[in-house]
Tab-separated table of C-alpha atoms and ligand atoms in Angstrom:
chain	number	residue	atom	x	y	z
A	1	MET	CA	0.000	0.000	0.000
A	2	SER	CA	1.326	3.484	-0.857
A	3	ALA	CA	2.459	5.485	2.108
A	4	ASP	CA	0.708	8.702	1.226
A	5	THR	CA	-3.000	9.307	1.058
A	6	ILE	CA	-4.374	11.065	-2.006
A	7	ALA	CA	-7.543	13.115	-2.349
A	8	ALA	CA	-9.465	14.853	-5.126
A	9	VAL	CA	-12.896	16.027	-6.129
A	10	SER	CA	-14.069	13.157	-8.326
A	11	THR	CA	-17.174	14.769	-9.790
A	12	PRO	CA	-17.116	17.410	-12.550
A	13	VAL	CA	-16.874	21.106	-11.818
A	14	GLY	CA	-20.233	22.850	-11.820
A	15	GLU	CA	-23.607	22.670	-10.138
A	16	GLY	CA	-25.106	19.262	-9.466
A	17	GLY	CA	-27.002	17.227	-6.925
A	18	ILE	CA	-23.893	16.020	-5.132
A	19	SER	CA	-20.117	16.364	-5.374
A	20	ILE	CA	-17.788	13.620	-4.229
A	21	VAL	CA	-14.413	14.072	-2.558
A	22	ARG	CA	-12.496	10.828	-2.693
A	23	LEU	CA	-9.556	9.760	-0.513
A	24	SER	CA	-7.361	6.708	-0.938
A	25	GLY	CA	-4.380	5.502	1.093
A	26	SER	CA	-3.304	4.200	4.452
A	27	ASP	CA	-4.413	7.329	6.279
A	28	ALA	CA	-7.771	7.824	4.518
A	29	VAL	CA	-9.799	6.623	7.512
A	30	GLY	CA	-7.586	8.526	9.969
A	31	ILE	CA	-8.124	11.788	8.082
A	32	ALA	CA	-11.866	11.091	7.881
A	33	LYS	CA	-11.971	10.658	11.646
A	34	GLN	CA	-10.382	14.090	12.142
A	35	VAL	CA	-12.735	16.005	9.876
A	36	PHE	CA	-16.069	14.150	10.224
A	37	ARG	CA	-18.640	14.286	13.038
A	38	ALA	CA	-21.430	11.693	12.779
A	39	ALA	CA	-24.914	13.003	13.525
A	40	SER	CA	-25.369	9.978	15.791
A	41	GLY	CA	-22.386	11.082	17.874
A	42	LYS	CA	-20.541	7.800	17.198
A	43	THR	CA	-16.935	7.845	16.023
A	44	LEU	CA	-15.610	6.061	12.945
A	45	ASN	CA	-13.177	4.107	15.136
A	46	ASP	CA	-14.792	0.748	14.857
A	47	ALA	CA	-16.923	1.372	11.800
A	48	CYS	CA	-17.164	-1.702	9.567
A	49	SER	CA	-15.978	-1.661	5.991
A	50	HIS	CA	-18.457	-0.661	3.290
A	51	THR	CA	-20.677	1.402	5.566
A	52	ILE	CA	-22.331	4.790	5.042
A	53	HIS	CA	-22.304	7.461	7.739
A	54	TYR	CA	-24.411	10.594	7.945
A	55	GLY	CA	-22.997	13.727	9.537
A	56	TYR	CA	-20.926	16.868	9.025
A	57	ILE	CA	-17.501	17.917	7.864
A	58	VAL	CA	-16.186	20.249	10.521
A	59	GLN	CA	-13.320	22.643	10.894
A	60	ALA	CA	-12.513	23.911	14.359
A	61	ASP	CA	-15.984	22.727	15.415
A	62	ARG	CA	-17.627	24.793	12.670
A	63	ARG	CA	-19.857	22.807	10.324
A	64	ILE	CA	-18.678	23.168	6.728
A	65	ASP	CA	-21.151	20.856	4.976
A	66	GLU	CA	-23.703	18.159	5.676
A	67	VAL	CA	-22.431	14.943	4.067
A	68	LEU	CA	-22.708	11.208	3.613
A	69	LEU	CA	-19.410	9.463	4.187
A	70	LEU	CA	-18.677	6.079	2.608
A	71	LEU	CA	-16.010	4.074	4.366
A	72	MET	CA	-14.379	1.190	2.510
A	73	ARG	CA	-11.417	-0.654	3.939
A	74	ALA	CA	-8.708	-2.338	1.898
A	75	PRO	CA	-8.585	-4.562	-0.042
A	76	ARG	CA	-12.135	-4.647	-1.425
A	77	THR	CA	-11.939	-1.151	-2.954
A	78	TYR	CA	-11.230	0.505	-6.304
A	79	THR	CA	-7.559	1.067	-5.425
A	80	ARG	CA	-7.202	-1.873	-3.012
A	81	GLU	CA	-6.295	0.746	-0.386
A	82	ASP	CA	-8.554	2.214	2.286
A	83	VAL	CA	-10.970	4.498	0.453
A	84	VAL	CA	-13.283	7.168	1.862
A	85	GLU	CA	-15.810	8.998	-0.269
A	86	ILE	CA	-17.373	12.152	1.098
A	87	HIS	CA	-20.620	13.003	-0.686
A	88	CYS	CA	-21.163	16.722	-0.191
A	89	HIS	CA	-23.853	19.004	-1.507
A	90	GLY	CA	-23.432	19.789	-5.193
A	91	GLY	CA	-21.641	22.894	-6.359
A	92	THR	CA	-18.031	23.842	-6.517
A	93	VAL	CA	-17.709	25.725	-3.241
A	94	ALA	CA	-18.769	22.947	-0.842
A	95	ALA	CA	-16.572	20.326	-2.524
A	96	ARG	CA	-13.567	22.693	-2.674
A	97	ALA	CA	-13.976	23.522	1.026
A	98	VAL	CA	-14.157	19.829	1.994
A	99	LEU	CA	-11.150	19.038	-0.220
A	100	ASP	CA	-9.142	21.842	1.438
A	101	ILE	CA	-9.945	20.429	4.857
A	102	VAL	CA	-8.833	16.881	4.009
A	103	LEU	CA	-5.668	18.228	2.369
A	104	ARG	CA	-4.914	20.152	5.528
A	105	GLY	CA	-5.661	16.952	7.450
A	106	GLY	CA	-2.676	15.308	5.743
A	107	ALA	CA	-3.826	14.095	2.324
A	108	ARG	CA	-2.054	15.096	-0.875
A	109	LEU	CA	-3.860	16.274	-4.017
A	110	ALA	CA	-4.111	13.338	-6.440
A	111	GLU	CA	-2.521	13.541	-9.849
A	112	ARG	CA	-4.389	12.766	-13.055
A	113	GLY	CA	-5.549	9.149	-13.095
A	114	GLU	CA	-3.762	8.376	-9.831
A	115	PHE	CA	-6.668	6.434	-8.287
A	116	THR	CA	-6.820	4.177	-11.356
A	117	GLN	CA	-3.018	3.961	-11.438
A	118	ARG	CA	-3.070	2.677	-7.855
A	119	ALA	CA	-5.718	0.119	-8.830
A	120	PHE	CA	-3.289	-1.035	-11.521
A	121	VAL	CA	-0.149	-0.948	-9.363
A	122	ASN	CA	-1.939	-2.880	-6.598
A	123	GLY	CA	-2.976	-5.545	-9.081
A	124	ARG	CA	-6.713	-4.952	-9.044
A	125	ILE	CA	-6.976	-4.148	-12.749
A	126	SER	CA	-4.776	-4.772	-15.773
A	127	LEU	CA	-3.396	-2.032	-17.994
A	128	ASP	CA	-5.993	-3.104	-20.541
A	129	GLN	CA	-8.758	-2.504	-18.024
A	130	ALA	CA	-7.258	0.824	-16.933
A	131	LYS	CA	-7.481	1.958	-20.545
A	132	ALA	CA	-11.058	0.717	-20.688
A	133	VAL	CA	-11.860	2.883	-17.666
A	134	LEU	CA	-10.509	5.873	-19.576
A	135	ASP	CA	-12.679	4.962	-22.570
A	136	ILE	CA	-15.730	4.715	-20.319
A	137	VAL	CA	-15.052	8.179	-18.922
A	138	ARG	CA	-14.534	9.582	-22.389
A	139	ALA	CA	-17.313	7.722	-24.254
A	140	LYS	CA	-19.267	10.118	-26.456
A	141	THR	CA	-22.046	7.745	-27.519
A	142	GLY	CA	-23.942	4.799	-26.029
A	143	LEU	CA	-22.111	2.433	-28.361
A	144	GLY	CA	-18.720	3.795	-27.259
A	145	LEU	CA	-19.729	3.151	-23.667
A	146	GLU	CA	-20.847	-0.430	-24.368
A	147	ALA	CA	-17.610	-1.251	-26.179
A	148	ALA	CA	-15.568	0.197	-23.296
A	149	VAL	CA	-17.536	-1.776	-20.706
A	150	ASP	CA	-16.859	-4.969	-22.700
A	151	ARG	CA	-13.169	-4.149	-22.721
A	152	LEU	CA	-13.235	-3.578	-18.977
A	153	GLY	CA	-14.750	-7.053	-18.664
A	154	GLY	CA	-11.526	-8.344	-20.261
A	155	ARG	CA	-12.851	-9.277	-23.701
A	156	PHE	CA	-9.871	-7.945	-25.653
A	157	ALA	CA	-7.408	-9.438	-23.151
A	158	ARG	CA	-9.001	-12.871	-23.677
A	159	GLN	CA	-8.822	-12.509	-27.452
A	160	VAL	CA	-5.115	-11.678	-27.303
A	161	GLU	CA	-4.556	-14.549	-24.875
A	162	THR	CA	-6.214	-16.987	-27.292
A	163	LEU	CA	-4.171	-15.625	-30.195
A	164	ARG	CA	-0.934	-16.055	-28.257
A	165	GLY	CA	-1.932	-19.559	-27.235
A	166	GLN	CA	-2.507	-20.508	-30.868
A	167	ILE	CA	0.765	-18.958	-32.043
A	168	SER	CA	2.596	-20.861	-29.282
A	169	ALA	CA	0.962	-24.131	-30.367
A	170	VAL	CA	2.155	-23.739	-33.979
A	171	LEU	CA	5.569	-22.711	-32.726
A	172	ALA	CA	5.784	-25.792	-30.494
A	173	ASP	CA	5.143	-28.062	-33.494
A	174	LEU	CA	7.774	-26.245	-35.538
A	175	GLU	CA	10.253	-26.620	-32.735
A	176	VAL	CA	9.703	-30.364	-32.763
A	177	GLU	CA	10.558	-30.244	-36.464
A	178	ILE	CA	13.696	-28.213	-35.748
A	179	ASP	CA	14.884	-30.437	-32.904
A	180	TYR	CA	13.995	-33.760	-34.508
A	181	PRO	CA	14.340	-33.289	-38.274
A	182	ASP	CA	13.933	-37.039	-38.715
A	183	LEU	CA	10.302	-36.848	-37.657
A	184	ASP	CA	9.692	-34.907	-40.847
A	185	VAL	CA	6.931	-32.563	-39.686
A	186	ASP	CA	5.555	-31.100	-42.867
A	187	ILE	CA	6.087	-27.353	-43.046
A	188	GLU	CA	3.192	-27.240	-45.499
A	189	SER	CA	0.850	-28.455	-42.791
A	190	VAL	CA	1.418	-25.392	-40.572
A	191	ARG	CA	0.494	-22.936	-43.320
A	192	PRO	CA	-3.310	-23.178	-42.927
A	193	ARG	CA	-2.904	-22.640	-39.206
A	194	ILE	CA	-0.812	-19.506	-39.740
A	195	GLU	CA	-3.366	-18.340	-42.305
A	196	ALA	CA	-6.105	-18.707	-39.722
A	197	LEU	CA	-4.052	-16.688	-37.209
A	198	ARG	CA	-3.494	-13.999	-39.824
A	199	ALA	CA	-7.232	-13.866	-40.536
A	200	THR	CA	-8.055	-13.455	-36.830
A	201	THR	CA	-5.492	-10.662	-36.507
A	202	GLY	CA	-6.883	-8.991	-39.640
A	203	GLU	CA	-10.370	-9.104	-38.192
A	204	LEU	CA	-9.205	-7.555	-34.924
A	205	LEU	CA	-7.485	-4.814	-36.927
A	206	SER	CA	-10.554	-3.947	-38.955
A	207	ARG	CA	-12.687	-3.930	-35.830
A	208	SER	CA	-10.182	-1.589	-34.199
A	209	GLU	CA	-10.629	0.710	-37.197
A	210	GLN	CA	-14.327	0.947	-36.315
A	211	GLY	CA	-13.259	1.458	-32.717
A	212	ARG	CA	-11.114	4.391	-33.813
A	213	LEU	CA	-14.193	6.006	-35.341
A	214	ILE	CA	-16.147	5.444	-32.144
A	215	ARG	CA	-13.357	6.821	-29.972
A	216	GLU	CA	-12.212	9.750	-32.033
A	217	GLY	CA	-15.372	10.569	-33.991
A	218	MET	CA	-15.640	12.294	-37.345
A	219	THR	CA	-16.229	15.722	-38.731
A	220	ILE	CA	-18.696	16.229	-41.569
A	221	ALA	CA	-19.075	19.616	-43.255
A	222	ILE	CA	-22.272	20.657	-45.057
A	223	VAL	CA	-21.299	22.808	-48.010
A	224	GLY	CA	-23.052	24.435	-50.977
A	225	ARG	CA	-24.079	27.715	-52.554
A	226	PRO	CA	-26.449	29.971	-50.570
A	227	ASN	CA	-30.072	28.936	-50.008
A	228	VAL	CA	-29.832	25.282	-51.077
A	229	GLY	CA	-30.958	24.154	-47.590
A	230	LYS	CA	-27.698	23.451	-45.713
A	231	SER	CA	-28.935	24.785	-42.394
A	232	THR	CA	-32.263	22.976	-42.823
A	233	LEU	CA	-30.275	19.791	-43.407
A	234	LEU	CA	-28.171	20.350	-40.275
A	235	ASN	CA	-31.360	20.775	-38.253
A	236	ALA	CA	-32.834	17.610	-39.794
A	237	LEU	CA	-29.699	15.605	-38.949
A	238	LEU	CA	-29.672	16.895	-35.375
A	239	ALA	CA	-33.471	16.718	-35.059
A	240	GLU	CA	-33.466	20.199	-33.523
A	241	ALA	CA	-33.727	23.760	-34.796
A	242	ARG	CA	-30.063	24.545	-34.154
A	243	ALA	CA	-29.239	26.788	-37.140
A	244	ILE	CA	-31.233	29.751	-38.410
A	245	VAL	CA	-33.176	29.012	-41.593
A	246	THR	CA	-34.706	31.733	-43.796
A	247	PRO	CA	-35.538	32.061	-47.500
A	248	ILE	CA	-32.880	34.790	-47.771
A	249	PRO	CA	-29.652	33.623	-49.443
A	250	GLY	CA	-26.659	34.311	-47.213
A	251	THR	CA	-28.486	33.636	-43.928
A	252	THR	CA	-25.650	31.632	-42.377
A	253	ARG	CA	-22.703	33.977	-41.960
A	254	ASP	CA	-20.504	31.903	-39.651
A	255	THR	CA	-19.964	28.159	-39.285
A	256	VAL	CA	-22.313	26.401	-36.841
A	257	GLU	CA	-20.994	23.228	-35.184
A	258	GLU	CA	-22.836	20.598	-33.211
A	259	GLU	CA	-22.122	17.034	-32.083
A	260	ALA	CA	-24.593	14.211	-32.649
A	261	SER	CA	-24.272	10.461	-33.038
A	262	LEU	CA	-24.357	8.763	-36.430
A	263	ALA	CA	-25.007	5.052	-35.795
A	264	GLY	CA	-22.978	5.275	-32.583
A	265	ILE	CA	-20.144	7.286	-34.162
A	266	PRO	CA	-19.757	10.710	-32.541
A	267	VAL	CA	-19.964	13.191	-35.407
A	268	ARG	CA	-19.227	16.893	-35.366
A	269	TRP	CA	-21.539	18.372	-37.983
A	270	ILE	CA	-20.573	21.735	-39.423
A	271	ASP	CA	-23.091	23.935	-41.225
A	272	THR	CA	-21.276	26.536	-43.280
A	273	ALA	CA	-21.895	29.893	-44.940
A	274	GLY	CA	-23.033	29.512	-48.569
A	275	LEU	CA	-20.139	29.575	-51.031
A	276	ARG	CA	-20.340	32.380	-53.582
A	277	GLU	CA	-18.402	35.486	-54.586
A	278	PRO	CA	-18.484	37.430	-51.273
A	279	GLY	CA	-20.526	40.641	-51.344
A	280	ASP	CA	-19.111	42.187	-48.155
A	281	PRO	CA	-16.314	41.666	-45.607
A	282	VAL	CA	-18.555	39.605	-43.277
A	283	GLU	CA	-19.452	37.221	-46.078
A	284	SER	CA	-15.844	37.064	-47.146
A	285	GLU	CA	-14.852	35.983	-43.619
A	286	GLY	CA	-17.704	33.434	-43.642
A	287	VAL	CA	-16.427	31.907	-46.889
A	288	LYS	CA	-12.929	31.715	-45.417
A	289	ARG	CA	-14.310	29.801	-42.431
A	290	THR	CA	-16.263	27.478	-44.727
A	291	LEU	CA	-13.039	26.581	-46.514
A	292	GLU	CA	-11.309	25.971	-43.181
A	293	ALA	CA	-14.157	23.647	-42.168
A	294	VAL	CA	-13.764	21.773	-45.461
A	295	ASP	CA	-10.072	21.326	-44.695
A	296	ARG	CA	-10.612	19.648	-41.344
A	297	ALA	CA	-13.650	17.548	-42.352
A	298	ASP	CA	-13.492	13.775	-42.892
A	299	ALA	CA	-16.372	13.974	-45.374
A	300	ILE	CA	-18.344	16.666	-47.160
A	301	LEU	CA	-22.024	16.884	-47.949
A	302	LEU	CA	-22.225	19.023	-51.087
A	303	VAL	CA	-25.818	20.228	-51.174
A	304	LEU	CA	-27.634	21.141	-54.415
A	305	ASP	CA	-31.162	22.466	-54.884
A	306	ARG	CA	-33.115	20.230	-57.270
A	307	SER	CA	-35.971	22.739	-57.560
A	308	GLU	CA	-33.687	25.446	-58.940
A	309	GLY	CA	-31.466	23.254	-61.116
A	310	LEU	CA	-27.732	23.701	-61.423
A	311	LEU	CA	-26.468	27.286	-61.282
A	312	ASP	CA	-22.981	28.470	-62.216
A	313	GLU	CA	-22.078	28.544	-58.514
A	314	ASP	CA	-23.035	24.855	-58.209
A	315	ARG	CA	-21.023	23.984	-61.313
A	316	GLU	CA	-18.023	25.751	-59.856
A	317	LEU	CA	-18.324	23.667	-56.665
A	318	LEU	CA	-18.883	20.430	-58.598
A	319	GLY	CA	-15.770	21.145	-60.654
A	320	ARG	CA	-13.542	21.692	-57.642
A	321	ARG	CA	-10.787	19.283	-56.827
A	322	TRP	CA	-11.987	17.996	-53.444
A	323	THR	CA	-9.419	16.166	-51.390
A	324	THR	CA	-12.044	14.867	-48.922
A	325	PRO	CA	-14.754	12.307	-49.839
A	326	VAL	CA	-17.834	14.135	-51.119
A	327	VAL	CA	-21.445	12.949	-50.980
A	328	LEU	CA	-23.694	14.881	-53.369
A	329	VAL	CA	-27.043	15.744	-51.849
A	330	GLU	CA	-29.971	16.788	-54.062
A	331	ASN	CA	-32.259	18.668	-51.740
A	332	LYS	CA	-35.867	19.918	-51.992
A	333	ILE	CA	-37.191	16.841	-53.813
A	334	ASP	CA	-40.576	17.592	-52.261
A	335	LEU	CA	-41.001	20.413	-54.786
A	336	GLY	CA	-41.406	17.849	-57.557
A	337	ALA	CA	-38.679	18.844	-60.041
A	338	ASN	CA	-36.779	16.265	-62.110
A	339	PRO	CA	-33.453	14.841	-60.905
A	340	LEU	CA	-30.440	17.027	-61.707
A	341	ASP	CA	-28.290	16.232	-64.667
A	342	LEU	CA	-25.011	15.728	-62.826
A	343	PRO	CA	-21.624	15.102	-64.363
A	344	CYS	CA	-21.146	11.353	-63.943
A	345	GLY	CA	-18.447	9.787	-61.790
A	346	LEU	CA	-18.486	12.634	-59.355
A	347	GLY	CA	-18.535	12.200	-55.621
A	348	ALA	CA	-19.234	9.096	-53.566
A	349	GLY	CA	-22.779	8.700	-54.879
A	350	THR	CA	-25.761	11.035	-54.916
A	351	VAL	CA	-28.551	11.038	-52.352
A	352	ALA	CA	-31.930	12.702	-52.939
A	353	ILE	CA	-33.568	14.245	-49.895
A	354	SER	CA	-35.991	16.785	-48.600
A	355	ALA	CA	-34.414	18.416	-45.577
A	356	GLU	CA	-37.788	20.045	-44.968
A	357	THR	CA	-39.949	16.874	-44.811
A	358	GLY	CA	-37.187	14.481	-43.697
A	359	GLU	CA	-37.584	12.239	-46.736
A	360	GLY	CA	-34.305	10.501	-47.637
A	361	ILE	CA	-32.459	11.595	-44.472
A	362	GLU	CA	-32.209	7.992	-43.246
A	363	GLY	CA	-30.750	6.995	-46.622
A	364	LEU	CA	-28.231	9.812	-46.345
A	365	ARG	CA	-27.186	8.612	-42.889
A	366	ASN	CA	-26.716	5.079	-44.223
A	367	ARG	CA	-24.688	6.375	-47.145
A	368	LEU	CA	-22.395	8.209	-44.729
A	369	VAL	CA	-21.931	5.158	-42.503
A	370	GLU	CA	-21.081	3.164	-45.620
A	371	LEU	CA	-18.529	5.748	-46.639
A	372	LEU	CA	-16.956	6.255	-43.222
A	373	ALA	CA	-17.238	2.856	-41.522
A	374	GLY	CA	-16.735	0.639	-44.564
A	375	GLY	CA	-20.381	-0.244	-45.017
A	376	GLU	CA	-20.963	-2.139	-41.822
A	377	LEU	CA	-22.895	-0.566	-39.043
A	378	PRO	CA	-20.693	-0.610	-35.971
A	379	THR	CA	-22.228	-2.786	-33.268
A	380	ARG	CA	-21.266	-3.648	-29.728
A	381	ASN	CA	-19.680	-6.893	-30.887
A	382	SER	CA	-17.917	-5.469	-33.898
A	383	VAL	CA	-16.197	-2.563	-32.208
A	384	LEU	CA	-12.786	-2.885	-30.628
A	385	LEU	CA	-11.474	0.142	-28.758
A	386	LEU	CA	-7.707	0.323	-29.086
A	387	ASP	CA	-5.357	3.266	-28.896
A	388	ALA	CA	-2.814	4.136	-31.593
A	389	TRP	CA	-0.029	2.278	-29.777
A	390	GLU	CA	-2.090	-0.918	-29.546
A	391	ARG	CA	-3.221	-0.706	-33.164
A	392	ASP	CA	0.429	-0.399	-34.147
A	393	LEU	CA	1.328	-3.521	-32.138
A	394	LEU	CA	-1.545	-5.443	-33.724
A	395	ARG	CA	-0.346	-4.342	-37.165
A	396	ARG	CA	3.134	-5.628	-36.310
A	397	VAL	CA	1.695	-8.999	-35.257
A	398	ALA	CA	-0.046	-9.159	-38.653
A	399	GLU	CA	3.187	-8.263	-40.469
A	400	ALA	CA	5.168	-10.948	-38.642
A	401	LEU	CA	2.488	-13.518	-39.551
A	402	ASP	CA	2.639	-12.348	-43.184
A	403	ARG	CA	6.389	-12.910	-43.202
A	404	ALA	CA	5.914	-16.349	-41.641
A	405	LEU	CA	3.422	-17.225	-44.388
A	406	LEU	CA	5.793	-16.022	-47.073
A	407	ALA	CA	8.515	-18.217	-45.592
A	408	THR	CA	6.233	-21.282	-45.759
A	409	GLU	CA	5.432	-20.481	-49.384
A	410	ARG	CA	9.085	-20.217	-50.273
A	411	GLU	CA	9.567	-23.451	-48.403
A	412	ASP	CA	12.188	-21.852	-46.231
A	413	SER	CA	13.472	-23.826	-43.301
A	414	ALA	CA	11.324	-24.309	-40.205
A	415	ASP	CA	13.829	-22.090	-38.373
A	416	ILE	CA	12.895	-19.047	-40.409
A	417	VAL	CA	9.161	-19.593	-39.994
A	418	ALA	CA	9.643	-20.118	-36.265
A	419	GLU	CA	11.641	-16.903	-35.963
A	420	GLU	CA	8.758	-14.867	-37.430
A	421	LEU	CA	6.236	-16.598	-35.192
A	422	ARG	CA	8.381	-15.768	-32.171
A	423	ALA	CA	8.326	-12.112	-33.247
A	424	ALA	CA	4.515	-12.269	-33.520
A	425	LEU	CA	4.319	-13.853	-30.078
A	426	ARG	CA	6.556	-11.199	-28.490
A	427	THR	CA	4.543	-8.352	-29.999
A	428	ALA	CA	1.257	-9.927	-28.901
A	429	GLY	CA	2.799	-10.134	-25.430
A	430	GLU	CA	3.368	-6.394	-25.467
A	431	LEU	CA	-0.321	-6.029	-26.302
A	432	GLN	CA	-1.136	-7.900	-23.113
A	433	GLY	CA	0.863	-5.381	-21.143
A	434	ILE	CA	3.729	-7.790	-20.495
A	435	ASP	CA	6.941	-5.762	-20.030
A	436	VAL	CA	5.344	-2.373	-20.499
A	437	SER	CA	7.774	0.461	-19.908
A	438	GLU	CA	7.353	3.136	-17.254
A	439	SER	CA	6.995	5.900	-19.851
A	440	ILE	CA	4.067	4.144	-21.506
A	441	LEU	CA	2.358	3.783	-18.133
A	442	ASP	CA	2.833	7.487	-17.445
A	443	ALA	CA	1.426	8.322	-20.867
A	444	VAL	CA	-1.658	6.186	-20.223
A	445	PHE	CA	-2.519	7.591	-16.819
A	446	SER	CA	-1.768	11.223	-17.646
A	447	ARG	CA	-4.744	11.166	-20.030
A	448	PHE	CA	-7.159	10.689	-17.123
A	449	CYS	CA	-8.728	13.510	-15.180
A	450	VAL	CA	-7.831	14.312	-11.598
A	451	GLY	CA	-10.055	12.304	-9.267
A	452	LYS	CA	-10.268	9.186	-11.474
B	1	GTP	N1	-39.491	22.923	-50.029
B	1	GTP	C1	-38.326	22.835	-49.421
B	1	GTP	N2	-37.718	23.919	-48.935
B	1	GTP	C2	-36.547	23.785	-48.300
B	1	GTP	C3	-35.918	22.528	-48.143
B	1	GTP	N3	-34.758	22.720	-47.494
B	1	GTP	C4	-34.657	24.050	-47.246
B	1	GTP	N4	-35.732	24.702	-47.740
B	1	GTP	C5	-35.984	26.138	-47.700
B	1	GTP	O1	-34.952	26.801	-48.400
B	1	GTP	C6	-34.655	28.045	-47.774
B	1	GTP	C7	-33.177	28.144	-47.470
B	1	GTP	O2	-32.869	27.167	-46.462
B	1	GTP	P1	-31.574	27.260	-45.561
B	1	GTP	O3	-31.503	25.985	-44.813
B	1	GTP	O4	-31.556	28.518	-44.791
B	1	GTP	O5	-30.482	27.304	-46.700
B	1	GTP	P2	-28.885	27.466	-46.541
B	1	GTP	O6	-28.267	26.616	-47.566
B	1	GTP	O7	-28.477	27.235	-45.132
B	1	GTP	O8	-28.702	28.975	-46.955
B	1	GTP	P3	-27.516	30.002	-46.534
B	1	GTP	O9	-27.342	29.920	-45.062
B	1	GTP	O10	-28.059	31.279	-46.959
B	1	GTP	O11	-26.306	29.603	-47.288
B	1	GTP	C8	-35.546	28.135	-46.547
B	1	GTP	O12	-36.691	28.891	-46.882
B	1	GTP	C9	-35.928	26.696	-46.286
B	1	GTP	O13	-37.174	26.567	-45.640
B	1	GTP	C10	-36.590	21.377	-48.663
B	1	GTP	O14	-36.146	20.232	-48.576
B	1	GTP	N5	-37.773	21.590	-49.295
B	2	MG	MG1	-27.613	28.420	-43.774
């Protein structure tokens, strides 16, 4: 158990029903005894573990806040140390005051992620699970949360364990071949097994790609000439009247950004000022911001107005060299005009919609998921949340397996195949958190917030 006791406000800053000050360490209960007076008059001296106590936090006999105090003794706690949670009234001031008092009582302010780091150091959770905790805290959509909870349950760790077990089994057979060449183990016979391992790794990689979308999200910019219905489309996608809509061209002067989920993927939608030759300095600034939004977007919805046909401004936009995937959107189909005569081969398909009535919006969403998530809707079972470091390790496992396969095809010696499999095994071991360096641990925990 660490010698020092750490404390932090574990709930977010701002007004709320309650705020929680959390303490962990060998002196957590001792500090609680100093600063807490139970309403019943009893002391915490012989309080059992996992009990709740009602009373007051006091300073020099002055009541600071009315609280509930949760007392949990090691080792059945989040950090495996003694933990005390003080549930104060919501709001920043009460929690800050209580935190100050426990710090004065001998606790030290926790660093980012230090509670979870202690849980890891004391063997309660693996590094994999610590990362899952971070993903739970940071989840932006329900699907992101579900995938993180599955990871916390050890699903990814079990998959890597199975993969390593299978690599070891093939390796063991090859080693028999190396040690006893007379037995004549056929190198051909291991190839299908390595192929199967490569396929499993490939599947994990593609699922981690979906996980990347879920973790990091996407940015989609809605672009077009004035008055085609961009802001109406934003509102339809968000299902709320976020942006101002009027029949006057040039209504949107500045970019409007809002986050909303697209099939579980957190998407930042950007409505932009209509693109045309600017008529005044405000419009000129708006156009500049539109172009900046286009630059940072992962996909663009280029909106056209079917009821008005193609204007020169549309043609100019259609003729641009877009470096981001573009979905063409023919809007206002409710007005009954014929489909637009678009230059063929442009954009990643055209979708006809009415932003006003909502017709075709579902189809547009599906088209976007297809474009961004490779066609498959991410689901709880298909998503694997990995960070860049882990994806890189998984890629290296795949590469080592590829080299092993190549060696079997060239009918190289069993030694060479075995060497590549050993490399795959070592890298998969790193994925399990075996031999992880101090600097990587620091990098993981520094991404947490204080109090977690
Ligand atoms: N009938 C019909 N009208 C629409 C549709 N979408 C938008 N409109 C109308 O078209 C007009 C312009 O809509 P906006 O959403 O403000 O257009 P915008 O592209 O954001 O325009 P700027 O901000 O000026 O660039 C409004 O009067 C909308 O009500 C649609 O699908 N059908
Ligand atoms: Mg607008």
